[in-house]
mmCIF file of C-alpha atoms in Angstrom:
data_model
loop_
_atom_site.group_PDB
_atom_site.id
_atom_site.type_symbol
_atom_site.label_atom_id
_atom_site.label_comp_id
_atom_site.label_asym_id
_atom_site.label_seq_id
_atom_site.Cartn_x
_atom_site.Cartn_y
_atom_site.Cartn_z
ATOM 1 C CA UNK A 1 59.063 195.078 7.776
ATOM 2 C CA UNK A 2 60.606 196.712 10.668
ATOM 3 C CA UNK A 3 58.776 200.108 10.007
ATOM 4 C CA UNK A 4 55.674 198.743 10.497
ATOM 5 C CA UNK A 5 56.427 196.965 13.730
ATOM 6 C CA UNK A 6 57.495 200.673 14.693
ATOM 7 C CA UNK A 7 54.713 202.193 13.543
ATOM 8 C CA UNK A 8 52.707 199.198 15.327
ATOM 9 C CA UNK A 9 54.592 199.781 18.743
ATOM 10 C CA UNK A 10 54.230 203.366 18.572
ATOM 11 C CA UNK A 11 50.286 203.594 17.778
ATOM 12 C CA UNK A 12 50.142 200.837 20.684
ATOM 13 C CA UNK A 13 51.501 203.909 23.132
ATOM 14 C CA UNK A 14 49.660 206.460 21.969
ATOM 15 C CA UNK A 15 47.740 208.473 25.036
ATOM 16 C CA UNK A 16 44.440 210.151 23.312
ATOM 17 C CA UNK A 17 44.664 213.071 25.637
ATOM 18 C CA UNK A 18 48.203 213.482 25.426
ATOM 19 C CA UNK A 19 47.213 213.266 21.230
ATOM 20 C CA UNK A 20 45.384 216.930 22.015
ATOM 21 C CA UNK A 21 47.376 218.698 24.095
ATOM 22 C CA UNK A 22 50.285 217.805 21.578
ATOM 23 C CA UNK A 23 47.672 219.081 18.802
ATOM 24 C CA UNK A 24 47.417 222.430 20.433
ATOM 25 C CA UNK A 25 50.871 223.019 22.014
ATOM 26 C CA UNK A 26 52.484 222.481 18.170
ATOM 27 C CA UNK A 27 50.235 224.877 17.108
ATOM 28 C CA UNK A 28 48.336 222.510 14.342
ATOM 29 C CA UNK A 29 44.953 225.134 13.886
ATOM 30 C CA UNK A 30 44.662 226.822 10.768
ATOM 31 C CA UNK A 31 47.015 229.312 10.490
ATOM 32 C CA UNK A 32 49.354 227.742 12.807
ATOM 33 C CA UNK A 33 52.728 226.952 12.234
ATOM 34 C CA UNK A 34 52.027 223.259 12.643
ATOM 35 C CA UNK A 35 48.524 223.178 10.548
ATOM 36 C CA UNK A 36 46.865 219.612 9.998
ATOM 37 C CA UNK A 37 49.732 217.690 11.699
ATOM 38 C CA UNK A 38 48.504 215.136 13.480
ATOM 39 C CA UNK A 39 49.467 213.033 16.590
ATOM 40 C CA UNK A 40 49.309 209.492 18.232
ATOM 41 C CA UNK A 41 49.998 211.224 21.982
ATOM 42 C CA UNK A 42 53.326 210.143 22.842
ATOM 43 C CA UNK A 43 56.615 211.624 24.885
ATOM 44 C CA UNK A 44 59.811 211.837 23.622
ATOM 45 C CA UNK A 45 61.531 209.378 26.090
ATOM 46 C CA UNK A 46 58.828 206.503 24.389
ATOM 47 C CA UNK A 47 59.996 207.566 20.594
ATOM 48 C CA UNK A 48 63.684 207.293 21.366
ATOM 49 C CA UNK A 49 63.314 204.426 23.320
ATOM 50 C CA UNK A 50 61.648 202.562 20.214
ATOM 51 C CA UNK A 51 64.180 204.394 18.238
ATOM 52 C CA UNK A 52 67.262 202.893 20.176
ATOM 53 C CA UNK A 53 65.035 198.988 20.034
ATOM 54 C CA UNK A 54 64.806 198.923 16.073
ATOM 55 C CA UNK A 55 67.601 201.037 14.745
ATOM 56 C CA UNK A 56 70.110 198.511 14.072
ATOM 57 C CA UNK A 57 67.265 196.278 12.075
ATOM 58 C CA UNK A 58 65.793 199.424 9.637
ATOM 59 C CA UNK A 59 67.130 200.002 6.556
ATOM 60 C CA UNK A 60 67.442 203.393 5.438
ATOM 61 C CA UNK A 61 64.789 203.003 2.629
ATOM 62 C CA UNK A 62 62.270 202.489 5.724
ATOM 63 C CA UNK A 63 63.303 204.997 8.262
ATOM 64 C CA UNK A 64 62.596 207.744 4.832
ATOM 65 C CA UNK A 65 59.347 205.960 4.529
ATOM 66 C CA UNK A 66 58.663 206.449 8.252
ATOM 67 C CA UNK A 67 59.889 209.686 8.162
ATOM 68 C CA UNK A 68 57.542 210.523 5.801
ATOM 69 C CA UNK A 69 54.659 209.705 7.917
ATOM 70 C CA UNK A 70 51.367 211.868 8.333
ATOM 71 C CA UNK A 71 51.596 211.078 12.217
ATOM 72 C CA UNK A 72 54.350 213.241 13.448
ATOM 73 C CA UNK A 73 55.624 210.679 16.059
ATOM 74 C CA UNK A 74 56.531 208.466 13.302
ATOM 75 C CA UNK A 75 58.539 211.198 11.496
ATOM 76 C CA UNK A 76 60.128 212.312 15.292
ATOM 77 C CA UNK A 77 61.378 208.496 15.797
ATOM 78 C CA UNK A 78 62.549 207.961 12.467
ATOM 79 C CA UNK A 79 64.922 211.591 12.828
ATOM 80 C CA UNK A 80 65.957 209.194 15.911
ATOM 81 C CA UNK A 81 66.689 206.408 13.983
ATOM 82 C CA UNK A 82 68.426 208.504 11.966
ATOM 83 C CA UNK A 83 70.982 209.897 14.532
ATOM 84 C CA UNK A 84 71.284 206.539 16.113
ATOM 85 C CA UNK A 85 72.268 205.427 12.802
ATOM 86 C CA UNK A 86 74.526 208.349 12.180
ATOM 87 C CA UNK A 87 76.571 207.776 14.973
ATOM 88 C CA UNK A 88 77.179 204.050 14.730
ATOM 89 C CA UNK A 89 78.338 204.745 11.162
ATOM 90 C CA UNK A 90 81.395 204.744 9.133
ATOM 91 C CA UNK A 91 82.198 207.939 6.634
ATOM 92 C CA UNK A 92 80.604 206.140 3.733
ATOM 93 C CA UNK A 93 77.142 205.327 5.772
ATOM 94 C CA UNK A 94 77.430 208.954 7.460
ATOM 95 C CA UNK A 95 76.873 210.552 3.722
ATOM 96 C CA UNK A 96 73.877 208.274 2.798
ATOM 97 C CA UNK A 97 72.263 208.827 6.338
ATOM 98 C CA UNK A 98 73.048 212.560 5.940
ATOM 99 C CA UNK A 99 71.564 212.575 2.120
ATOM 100 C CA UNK A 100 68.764 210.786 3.469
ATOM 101 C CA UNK A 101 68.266 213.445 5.832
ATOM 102 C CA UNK A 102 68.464 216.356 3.303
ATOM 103 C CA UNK A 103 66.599 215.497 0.970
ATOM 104 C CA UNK A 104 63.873 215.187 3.327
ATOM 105 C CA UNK A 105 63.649 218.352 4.902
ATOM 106 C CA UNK A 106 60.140 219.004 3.943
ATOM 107 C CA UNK A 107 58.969 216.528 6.364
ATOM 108 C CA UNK A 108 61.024 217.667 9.293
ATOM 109 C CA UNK A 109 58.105 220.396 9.606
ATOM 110 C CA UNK A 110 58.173 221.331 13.690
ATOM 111 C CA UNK A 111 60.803 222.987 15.693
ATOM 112 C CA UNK A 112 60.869 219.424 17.745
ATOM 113 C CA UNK A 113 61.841 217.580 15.121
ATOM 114 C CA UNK A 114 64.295 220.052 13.710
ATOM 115 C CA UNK A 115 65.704 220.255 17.045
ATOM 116 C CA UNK A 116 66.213 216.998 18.066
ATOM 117 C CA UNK A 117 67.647 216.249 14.926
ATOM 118 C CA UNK A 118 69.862 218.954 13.301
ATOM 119 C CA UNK A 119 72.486 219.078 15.299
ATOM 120 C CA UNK A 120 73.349 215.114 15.496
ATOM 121 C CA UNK A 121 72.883 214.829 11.657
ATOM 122 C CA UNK A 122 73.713 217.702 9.648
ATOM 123 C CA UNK A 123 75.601 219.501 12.206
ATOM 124 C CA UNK A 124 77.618 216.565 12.793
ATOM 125 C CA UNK A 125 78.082 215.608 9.335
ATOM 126 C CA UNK A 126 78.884 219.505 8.587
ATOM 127 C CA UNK A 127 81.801 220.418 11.079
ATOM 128 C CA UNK A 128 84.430 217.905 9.284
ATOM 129 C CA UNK A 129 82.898 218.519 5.832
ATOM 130 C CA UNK A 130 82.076 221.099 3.435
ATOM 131 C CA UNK A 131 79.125 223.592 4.932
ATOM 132 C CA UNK A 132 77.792 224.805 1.589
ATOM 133 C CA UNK A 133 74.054 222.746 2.306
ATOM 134 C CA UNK A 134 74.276 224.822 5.543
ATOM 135 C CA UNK A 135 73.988 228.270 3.678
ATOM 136 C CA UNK A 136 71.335 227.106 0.790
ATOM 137 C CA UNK A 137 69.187 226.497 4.149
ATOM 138 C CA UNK A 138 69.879 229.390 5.655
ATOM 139 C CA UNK A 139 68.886 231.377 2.476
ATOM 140 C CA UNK A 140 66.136 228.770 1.592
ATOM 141 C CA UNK A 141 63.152 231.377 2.795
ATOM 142 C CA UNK A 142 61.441 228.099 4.250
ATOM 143 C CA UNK A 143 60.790 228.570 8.445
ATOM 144 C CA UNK A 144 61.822 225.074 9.211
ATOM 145 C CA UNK A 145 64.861 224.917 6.854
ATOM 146 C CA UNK A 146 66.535 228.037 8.651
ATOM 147 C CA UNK A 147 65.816 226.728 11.886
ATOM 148 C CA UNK A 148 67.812 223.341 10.913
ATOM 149 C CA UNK A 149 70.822 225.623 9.408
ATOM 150 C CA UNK A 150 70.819 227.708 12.434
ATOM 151 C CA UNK A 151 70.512 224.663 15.407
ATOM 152 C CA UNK A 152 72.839 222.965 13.677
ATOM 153 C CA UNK A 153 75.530 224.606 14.837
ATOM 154 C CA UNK A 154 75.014 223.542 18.292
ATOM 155 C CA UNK A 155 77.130 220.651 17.325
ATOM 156 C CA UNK A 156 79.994 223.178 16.353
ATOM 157 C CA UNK A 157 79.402 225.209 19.726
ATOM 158 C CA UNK A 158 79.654 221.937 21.396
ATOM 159 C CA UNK A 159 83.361 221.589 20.352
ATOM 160 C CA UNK A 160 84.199 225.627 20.648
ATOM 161 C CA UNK A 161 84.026 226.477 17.082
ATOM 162 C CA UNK A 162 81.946 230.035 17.351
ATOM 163 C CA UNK A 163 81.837 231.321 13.238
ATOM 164 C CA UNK A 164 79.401 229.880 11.883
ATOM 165 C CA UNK A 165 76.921 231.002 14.793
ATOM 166 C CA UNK A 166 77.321 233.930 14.885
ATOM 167 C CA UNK A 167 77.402 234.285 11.027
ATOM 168 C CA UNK A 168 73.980 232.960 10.746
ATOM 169 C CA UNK A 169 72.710 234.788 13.691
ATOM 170 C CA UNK A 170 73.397 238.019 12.236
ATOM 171 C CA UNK A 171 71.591 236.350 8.529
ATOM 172 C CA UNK A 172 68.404 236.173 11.206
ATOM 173 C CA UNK A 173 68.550 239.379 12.507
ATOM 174 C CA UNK A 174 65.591 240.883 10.118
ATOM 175 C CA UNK A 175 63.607 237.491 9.903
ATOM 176 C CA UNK A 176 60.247 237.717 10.336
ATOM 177 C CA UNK A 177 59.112 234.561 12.718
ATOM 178 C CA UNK A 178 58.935 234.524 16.738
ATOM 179 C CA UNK A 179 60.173 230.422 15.943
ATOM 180 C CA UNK A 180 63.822 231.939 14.476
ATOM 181 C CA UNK A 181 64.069 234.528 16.857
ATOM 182 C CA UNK A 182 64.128 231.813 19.571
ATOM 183 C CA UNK A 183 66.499 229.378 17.875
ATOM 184 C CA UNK A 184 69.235 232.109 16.719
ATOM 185 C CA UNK A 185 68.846 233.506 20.500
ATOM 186 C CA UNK A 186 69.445 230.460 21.688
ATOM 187 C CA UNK A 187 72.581 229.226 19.924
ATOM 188 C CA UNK A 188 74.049 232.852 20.553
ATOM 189 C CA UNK A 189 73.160 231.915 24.665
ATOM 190 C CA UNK A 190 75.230 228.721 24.063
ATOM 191 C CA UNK A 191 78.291 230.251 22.239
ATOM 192 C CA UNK A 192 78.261 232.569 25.338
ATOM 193 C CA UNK A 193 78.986 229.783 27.132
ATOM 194 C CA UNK A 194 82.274 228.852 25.200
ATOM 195 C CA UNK A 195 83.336 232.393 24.483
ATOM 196 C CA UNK A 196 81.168 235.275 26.881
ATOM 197 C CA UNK A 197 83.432 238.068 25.051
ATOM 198 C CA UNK A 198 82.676 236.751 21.852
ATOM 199 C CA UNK A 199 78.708 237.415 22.832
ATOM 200 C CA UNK A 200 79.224 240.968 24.098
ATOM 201 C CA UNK A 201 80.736 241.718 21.176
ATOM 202 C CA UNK A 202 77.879 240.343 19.126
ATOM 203 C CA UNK A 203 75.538 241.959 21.459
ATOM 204 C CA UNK A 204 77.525 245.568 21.035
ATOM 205 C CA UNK A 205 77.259 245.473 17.623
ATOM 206 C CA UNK A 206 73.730 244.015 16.733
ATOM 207 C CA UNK A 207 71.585 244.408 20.293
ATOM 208 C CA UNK A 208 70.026 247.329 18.717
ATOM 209 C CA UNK A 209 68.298 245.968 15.810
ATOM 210 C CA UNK A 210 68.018 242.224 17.499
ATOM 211 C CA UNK A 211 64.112 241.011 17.516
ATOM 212 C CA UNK A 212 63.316 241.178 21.155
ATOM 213 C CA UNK A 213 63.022 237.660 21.691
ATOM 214 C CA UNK A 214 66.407 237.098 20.225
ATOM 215 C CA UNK A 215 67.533 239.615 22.581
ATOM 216 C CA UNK A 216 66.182 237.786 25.362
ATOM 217 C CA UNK A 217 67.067 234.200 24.644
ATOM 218 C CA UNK A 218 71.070 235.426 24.222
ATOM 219 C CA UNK A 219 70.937 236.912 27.414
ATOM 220 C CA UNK A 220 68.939 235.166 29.653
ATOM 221 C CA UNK A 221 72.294 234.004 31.820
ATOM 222 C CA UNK A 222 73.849 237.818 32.108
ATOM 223 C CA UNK A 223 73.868 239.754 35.344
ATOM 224 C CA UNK A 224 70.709 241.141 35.827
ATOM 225 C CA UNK A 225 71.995 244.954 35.190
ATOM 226 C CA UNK A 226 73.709 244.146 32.412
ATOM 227 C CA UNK A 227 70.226 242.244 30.526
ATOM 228 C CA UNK A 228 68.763 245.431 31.314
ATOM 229 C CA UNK A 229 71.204 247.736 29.632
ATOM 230 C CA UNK A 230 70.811 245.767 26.679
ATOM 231 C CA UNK A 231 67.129 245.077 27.446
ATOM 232 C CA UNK A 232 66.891 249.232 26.977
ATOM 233 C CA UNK A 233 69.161 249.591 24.206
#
């Protein structure tokens, strides 16, 4: 089975010491968002490199297996697989690879994973297709399922199409977790980008009550006088 030669190459890479750092940077202590995850100690250029070798020769059925993995490598590369996959594919393949995907959620449990993935999958799949998984995320009251609604619409910034951004940014404004004020802050930073007018008058209307960190991550590229006039509300 192809999964197991993956999970055979990727074990084979593993760096112990990387294995800890990784265990403390995701935050896997109790109490942590990533409690009890567990790693092999490898770099993201290794897992999509493995990704890109095997994705062609895994079936579906194995990259869910893999990405339901209690090393979080395994579940990383198989999100990889999984976007590999969804590009190569015709409409009919995009929908299984994107149900896969879905109804998986529960073990895409890190913002790495999320991010890495969300925007090539559902984001994709999403901008020529009906959105309506994108809200039941988005109201879903689960950290990591929030954070895929919301980066997921990096894919729609991409191609200049602002809405739903800024929608779901606004959704985020009272949420409780440092992890949602970065990602919402972030995707408003990018539709800046495309549409700087569009920002300020995000920013005019919302800077006010905007977690800090939101605050921050949105404006991170303004002039300097202007972060600090919105910096001091």
């Amino acid at each position: 089975m192809n999964k197991n030669k993956i999970l055979k190459e990727l074990k084979s890479l593993g760096d112990k010491e990387f294995a800890i750092h990784h265990a403390k940077f995701f935050q896997t202590h109790k109490g942590g968002y990533g409690e009890g995850d567990l790693f092999w100690g490898l770099r993201v250029p290794q897992q999509r490199a493995v990704a890109k070798k095997y994705y062609k020769d895994i079936t579906l059925k194995e990259a869910k297996e893999l990405l339901q993995h209690k090393i979080h490598e395994a579940r990383l590369t198989a999100l990889a697989v999984l976007s590999e996959k969804y590009k190569k594919a015709d409409d009919k393949e995009k929908k299984a690879v994107v149900k896969t995907y879905l109804a998986n959620t529960e073990y895409i449990n890190n913002w790495d994973l999320v991010d890495l993935s969300a925007p090539y999958i559902a984001g994709a799949f999403w901008f020529d297709n009906p959105s309506d998984d994108m809200l039941e995320l988005a109201k879903s009251k689960n950290l990591w399922r929030e954070r895929i609604s919301m980066v997921s619409t990096l894919y729609f910034i991409k191609r200049g199409r602002l809405k739903e951004t800024f929608e779901l940014a606004e959704m985020f404004l009272s949420h409780k977790h440092d992890l949602m004020h970065k990602a919402a802050g972030w995707m408003l930073r990018e539709a800046g980008k495309k549409d700087i007018s569009a920002l300020r008058a995000f920013l005019d209307k919302n800077h006010k009550k905007m977690p800090r960190t939101m605050l921050r991550y949105a404006i991170e590229k303004f002039p300097d006088r202007e972060r600090k006039k919105y910096m001091g509300r």
